[in-house]
Amino acid sequence: MRIVKKKLPLIIFIIFCVVLSLSYGIGSYFVNYALAPHITNEEVQEKINESELNQEELMIYKNSLKETQKGLEFQKKTKPMNVSSFDHILLQSQYYQNKDVHNWVIVIHGYQSQNTEMMSYGARYAEAGWNVLLPDNRAHGKSQGDYIGMGWLDKEDIASWVRWIVKRDSQAQIVLHGVSMGGATAMMCSGDQLEHVIGYIEDCGYTSVWDIFASELKNQFSLPTFPILDISNIVAEMKAGYNFKDASSIEQVKKSKQPILFIHGGQDDFVPTEMVYKCYDAATCEKDLFVVDKAGHAEARNYNPKNYWNKVFSFINEKMLTN
């Protein structure tokens, strides 16, 4: 009996170590799965059989092809530029400048994407006479980085691009326009009062990194938030340098002093549509809400490009450029 009592603390310690090791392994797996960069080949495109699409899906698909073609033409007019981030990684961007104007837009792409996929958005702004900057977010495209920032680290990178624009054009008026993770990035930037930024267009961004990961755990894997996300959050702080709960769009828009246009698809099954209402309600700045009822994730623009861009530019002209 004495021997058992003497060995009990050791057994408890061994069990603790095993549990800790397994927990760290689970957390590391999730962090690497969700935040490690994945190599993408932009020349590989999904083949779609148009005969299998319903009328609305076909309309969205054809509008997407038209917008993409505009983007390909616009991309030929852009030039590369690099800056160093706050944590000393090299960030890459493409830009287009009309030296006769001071209106700038930073177009921010989504998760596991890159700036080439946002050229069509840049093309629309260029057609309207704007200067355009299209960054590759950290750990995406040609930008360096070991872990995806999910908008939270990216907001600091966007600040670096804002400073680059201001050095180039001291009279710059800058709008941030982001889609999906880019939309969350725009919202997360909104609370930081970035110099010369006059407003934000956020399209289908999420309420927080914690919320979107919790949603994906449930929808894709049927897994509970506890303990998987809690463990992963600890690992993410150690590896990626940020906390999923701190990375909150809601808390940032509460502090915004510049106008925000909130856009979302009413049929979004990736970033739940309910998230846009929470963000919109939290914002105390000038704001507007544009929900395209029959659009899915990141489809608001392609559902009806004319309505989308009319809404975007009317909001900019009425709420931002007049201030």
Coordinates of C-alpha atoms in Angstrom, one line a residue, residues 39-323:
I39 CA 0.5 26.4 -52.2
T40 CA -2.1 27.4 -54.8
N41 CA -1.9 27.2 -58.6
E42 CA -3.9 30.0 -60.1
E43 CA -3.9 28.4 -63.5
V44 CA -5.9 25.4 -62.2
Q45 CA -9.6 26.3 -62.5
E46 CA -12.6 24.3 -61.5
K47 CA -14.4 22.9 -64.5
I48 CA -18.1 23.6 -64.3
N49 CA -20.8 21.8 -66.3
E50 CA -23.2 24.6 -67.1
S51 CA -26.0 22.2 -67.8
E52 CA -26.0 21.2 -64.1
L53 CA -26.5 24.7 -62.9
N54 CA -29.9 26.2 -62.1
Q55 CA -30.9 29.6 -63.6
E56 CA -29.5 31.7 -60.8
E57 CA -26.3 29.7 -60.4
L58 CA -25.7 30.0 -64.2
M59 CA -26.2 33.8 -64.0
I60 CA -23.7 34.1 -61.2
Y61 CA -21.3 31.9 -63.0
K62 CA -21.5 33.9 -66.3
N63 CA -21.2 37.2 -64.4
S64 CA -18.1 35.8 -62.7
L65 CA -16.5 35.0 -66.0
K66 CA -17.2 38.5 -67.3
E67 CA -15.8 40.1 -64.2
T68 CA -12.7 37.8 -64.3
Q69 CA -12.0 38.8 -67.9
K70 CA -12.0 42.5 -66.9
G71 CA -9.6 41.6 -64.1
L72 CA -7.2 39.9 -66.4
E73 CA -7.0 42.9 -68.6
F74 CA -6.6 45.2 -65.6
Q75 CA -3.8 43.1 -64.2
K76 CA -1.6 43.9 -67.2
K77 CA -1.7 47.6 -66.2
T78 CA -0.5 47.0 -62.6
K79 CA 3.0 47.1 -61.2
P80 CA 4.6 45.2 -58.3
M81 CA 5.6 46.8 -55.0
N82 CA 7.0 45.4 -51.7
V83 CA 7.0 46.6 -48.1
S84 CA 8.2 45.2 -44.9
S85 CA 5.7 44.2 -42.2
F86 CA 5.8 45.1 -38.5
D87 CA 7.4 41.7 -37.8
H88 CA 9.8 42.0 -40.7
I89 CA 8.4 39.8 -43.4
L90 CA 8.2 40.8 -47.0
L91 CA 4.8 41.7 -48.3
Q92 CA 4.0 41.9 -52.0
S93 CA 1.4 44.0 -53.8
Q94 CA 0.3 45.1 -57.3
Y95 CA -0.8 48.7 -57.8
Y96 CA -2.2 51.0 -60.4
Q97 CA -1.9 54.7 -60.2
N98 CA -3.5 57.6 -62.0
K99 CA -1.4 60.5 -60.8
D100 CA -4.1 63.1 -61.4
V101 CA -6.3 61.8 -58.6
H102 CA -6.0 61.2 -54.8
N103 CA -8.7 58.6 -54.4
W104 CA -7.2 55.2 -53.5
V105 CA -8.6 51.8 -52.7
I106 CA -6.9 48.9 -51.1
V107 CA -8.6 45.7 -52.3
I108 CA -8.2 42.8 -49.8
H109 CA -8.6 39.2 -50.8
G110 CA -9.9 36.3 -48.8
Y111 CA -8.7 33.1 -47.1
Q112 CA -6.4 30.9 -49.2
S113 CA -6.7 33.4 -52.1
Q114 CA -4.4 36.0 -53.6
N115 CA -4.5 39.4 -55.2
T116 CA -4.8 38.1 -58.7
E117 CA -8.3 36.9 -57.8
M118 CA -9.3 40.5 -56.8
M119 CA -8.2 42.2 -60.0
S120 CA -11.8 42.4 -61.2
Y121 CA -12.6 44.5 -58.2
G122 CA -9.6 46.7 -58.9
A123 CA -10.7 47.1 -62.5
R124 CA -14.0 48.6 -61.4
Y125 CA -12.3 51.1 -59.2
A126 CA -9.8 52.0 -62.0
E127 CA -12.7 52.5 -64.4
A128 CA -14.1 55.0 -61.9
G129 CA -10.8 56.9 -61.9
W130 CA -9.3 55.5 -58.7
N131 CA -5.8 54.4 -57.8
V132 CA -5.7 50.8 -56.8
L133 CA -3.5 48.7 -54.5
L134 CA -4.0 44.9 -54.3
P135 CA -1.9 43.3 -51.6
D136 CA -1.1 39.6 -51.2
N137 CA -2.0 39.0 -47.5
R138 CA 0.8 37.4 -45.4
A139 CA 1.2 33.7 -46.1
H140 CA -0.7 34.1 -49.4
G141 CA 0.5 34.6 -53.0
K142 CA 3.9 36.1 -53.1
S143 CA 4.0 37.5 -49.6
Q144 CA 6.0 35.8 -46.9
G145 CA 4.7 34.5 -43.6
D146 CA 4.5 31.2 -41.8
Y147 CA 0.9 31.6 -40.6
I148 CA -2.3 33.1 -42.0
G149 CA -3.4 36.2 -40.0
M150 CA -7.2 35.8 -40.5
G151 CA -7.5 39.6 -40.6
W152 CA -5.9 40.3 -37.2
L153 CA -2.2 40.3 -38.3
D154 CA -3.3 41.5 -41.7
K155 CA -4.7 44.7 -40.2
E156 CA -1.2 45.6 -39.2
D157 CA 0.0 44.8 -42.7
I158 CA -2.7 47.0 -44.3
A159 CA -1.4 49.8 -42.0
S160 CA 2.0 49.3 -43.7
W161 CA 0.4 49.7 -47.1
V162 CA -1.5 52.7 -46.0
R163 CA 1.8 54.4 -45.0
W164 CA 3.2 53.5 -48.3
I165 CA 0.4 55.2 -50.1
V166 CA 0.6 58.3 -47.9
K167 CA 4.3 58.6 -48.6
R168 CA 3.5 58.5 -52.3
D169 CA 0.5 60.7 -52.1
S170 CA 0.2 63.0 -49.1
Q171 CA -3.4 64.0 -50.2
A172 CA -4.6 60.4 -50.5
Q173 CA -8.1 59.5 -49.5
I174 CA -8.1 55.7 -48.9
V175 CA -11.0 53.2 -48.9
L176 CA -10.5 49.6 -47.8
H177 CA -12.6 47.1 -49.7
G178 CA -12.3 43.5 -48.6
V179 CA -14.1 40.2 -49.3
S180 CA -14.5 37.3 -46.9
M181 CA -11.3 37.2 -44.8
G182 CA -10.6 40.5 -46.5
G183 CA -13.9 41.8 -45.3
A184 CA -13.0 40.8 -41.8
T185 CA -9.6 42.5 -42.3
A186 CA -11.3 45.8 -43.3
M187 CA -13.5 45.6 -40.2
M188 CA -10.6 44.9 -38.0
C189 CA -8.7 47.9 -39.5
S190 CA -11.7 50.1 -38.8
G191 CA -11.1 50.4 -35.1
D192 CA -7.5 51.5 -35.6
Q193 CA -8.1 55.0 -37.1
L194 CA -5.6 54.5 -39.9
E195 CA -4.2 57.7 -41.3
H196 CA -6.0 59.0 -44.5
V197 CA -8.5 56.0 -44.5
I198 CA -11.9 57.5 -45.1
G199 CA -14.1 54.4 -45.0
Y200 CA -14.6 50.7 -45.4
I201 CA -16.5 48.3 -47.7
E202 CA -16.7 44.9 -46.0
D203 CA -18.2 42.0 -48.0
C204 CA -19.1 38.8 -46.1
G205 CA -16.6 39.1 -43.3
Y206 CA -17.0 37.2 -40.0
T207 CA -17.6 38.4 -36.5
S208 CA -14.4 37.0 -35.1
V209 CA -11.8 34.4 -35.8
W210 CA -13.1 32.3 -32.9
D211 CA -16.6 32.4 -34.3
I212 CA -15.7 31.4 -37.8
F213 CA -13.6 28.5 -36.6
A214 CA -16.3 27.4 -34.2
S215 CA -18.8 27.5 -37.1
E216 CA -16.5 25.4 -39.3
L217 CA -15.8 22.9 -36.6
K218 CA -19.5 22.3 -36.3
N219 CA -20.5 22.5 -40.0
Q220 CA -17.7 20.6 -41.6
F221 CA -16.5 18.2 -38.9
S222 CA -19.4 18.0 -36.5
L223 CA -17.0 18.7 -33.6
P224 CA -17.5 20.7 -30.4
T225 CA -15.8 24.0 -29.7
F226 CA -14.5 22.7 -26.4
P227 CA -11.9 21.5 -25.9
I228 CA -10.6 21.5 -29.5
L229 CA -10.8 25.2 -30.2
D230 CA -9.7 26.2 -26.7
I231 CA -6.5 24.1 -27.1
S232 CA -5.9 25.3 -30.6
N233 CA -6.2 28.9 -29.5
I234 CA -3.4 28.4 -27.0
V235 CA -1.2 26.8 -29.6
A236 CA -2.1 29.6 -32.1
E237 CA -0.9 32.3 -29.6
M238 CA 2.4 30.5 -29.3
K239 CA 2.9 29.8 -33.0
A240 CA 1.0 32.5 -34.9
G241 CA 1.1 35.2 -32.2
Y242 CA -2.6 36.0 -31.8
N243 CA -5.7 35.0 -29.9
F244 CA -8.8 33.9 -31.8
K245 CA -11.1 35.7 -29.4
D246 CA -9.1 39.0 -29.5
A247 CA -9.3 38.9 -33.3
S248 CA -12.8 40.4 -33.3
S249 CA -14.4 42.4 -36.1
I250 CA -17.3 43.3 -33.7
E251 CA -15.1 44.9 -31.1
Q252 CA -13.2 46.8 -33.8
V253 CA -16.2 48.2 -35.6
K254 CA -17.5 49.5 -32.3
K255 CA -14.5 51.9 -32.3
S256 CA -14.7 53.0 -36.0
K257 CA -15.2 56.7 -36.7
Q258 CA -15.4 56.2 -40.4
P259 CA -18.3 54.9 -42.5
I260 CA -18.7 51.2 -43.1
L261 CA -20.8 49.5 -45.8
F262 CA -21.7 46.0 -44.7
I263 CA -22.4 43.5 -47.6
H264 CA -23.4 39.9 -47.4
G265 CA -25.2 37.1 -49.3
G266 CA -28.5 36.0 -47.8
Q267 CA -27.6 32.3 -48.6
D268 CA -24.1 32.3 -47.3
D269 CA -23.3 28.9 -45.9
F270 CA -19.7 29.6 -45.1
V271 CA -19.8 32.8 -43.1
P272 CA -23.3 32.7 -41.7
T273 CA -25.5 35.6 -42.8
E274 CA -26.4 36.3 -39.1
M275 CA -22.8 37.5 -38.6
V276 CA -23.3 40.6 -40.8
Y277 CA -26.3 41.7 -38.7
K278 CA -24.2 41.4 -35.5
C279 CA -21.4 43.5 -37.0
Y280 CA -23.8 46.0 -38.4
D281 CA -25.6 46.4 -35.0
A282 CA -22.3 46.8 -33.2
A283 CA -21.0 49.7 -35.4
T284 CA -21.8 53.2 -34.1
C285 CA -20.3 55.0 -37.1
E286 CA -22.1 56.0 -40.4
K287 CA -23.2 52.7 -41.9
D288 CA -25.4 50.9 -44.3
L289 CA -26.4 47.2 -44.9
F290 CA -26.7 45.5 -48.3
V291 CA -27.8 41.9 -48.1
V292 CA -28.3 40.1 -51.4
D293 CA -31.0 37.6 -50.5
K294 CA -30.2 34.9 -53.0
A295 CA -26.4 35.2 -53.1
G296 CA -24.1 32.7 -51.4
H297 CA -20.6 33.3 -50.0
A298 CA -18.8 36.1 -51.8
E299 CA -21.5 36.0 -54.5
A300 CA -23.1 39.4 -53.8
R301 CA -21.1 41.1 -56.6
N302 CA -21.6 38.4 -59.2
Y303 CA -25.3 38.1 -58.5
N304 CA -25.9 41.5 -59.9
P305 CA -22.6 43.5 -60.6
K306 CA -24.5 46.6 -61.6
N307 CA -26.5 46.8 -58.4
Y308 CA -23.4 45.9 -56.3
W309 CA -21.2 48.6 -57.8
N310 CA -24.0 51.2 -57.7
K311 CA -24.4 50.5 -54.0
V312 CA -20.7 50.7 -53.4
F313 CA -20.0 53.9 -55.2
S314 CA -23.1 55.7 -54.0
F315 CA -22.2 54.9 -50.4
I316 CA -18.6 56.1 -51.0
N317 CA -19.7 59.3 -52.7
E318 CA -22.4 60.1 -50.1
K319 CA -20.8 59.0 -46.9
M320 CA -17.0 59.1 -47.4
L321 CA -15.9 61.6 -50.0
T322 CA -18.2 64.4 -48.7
N323 CA -16.7 64.2 -45.2

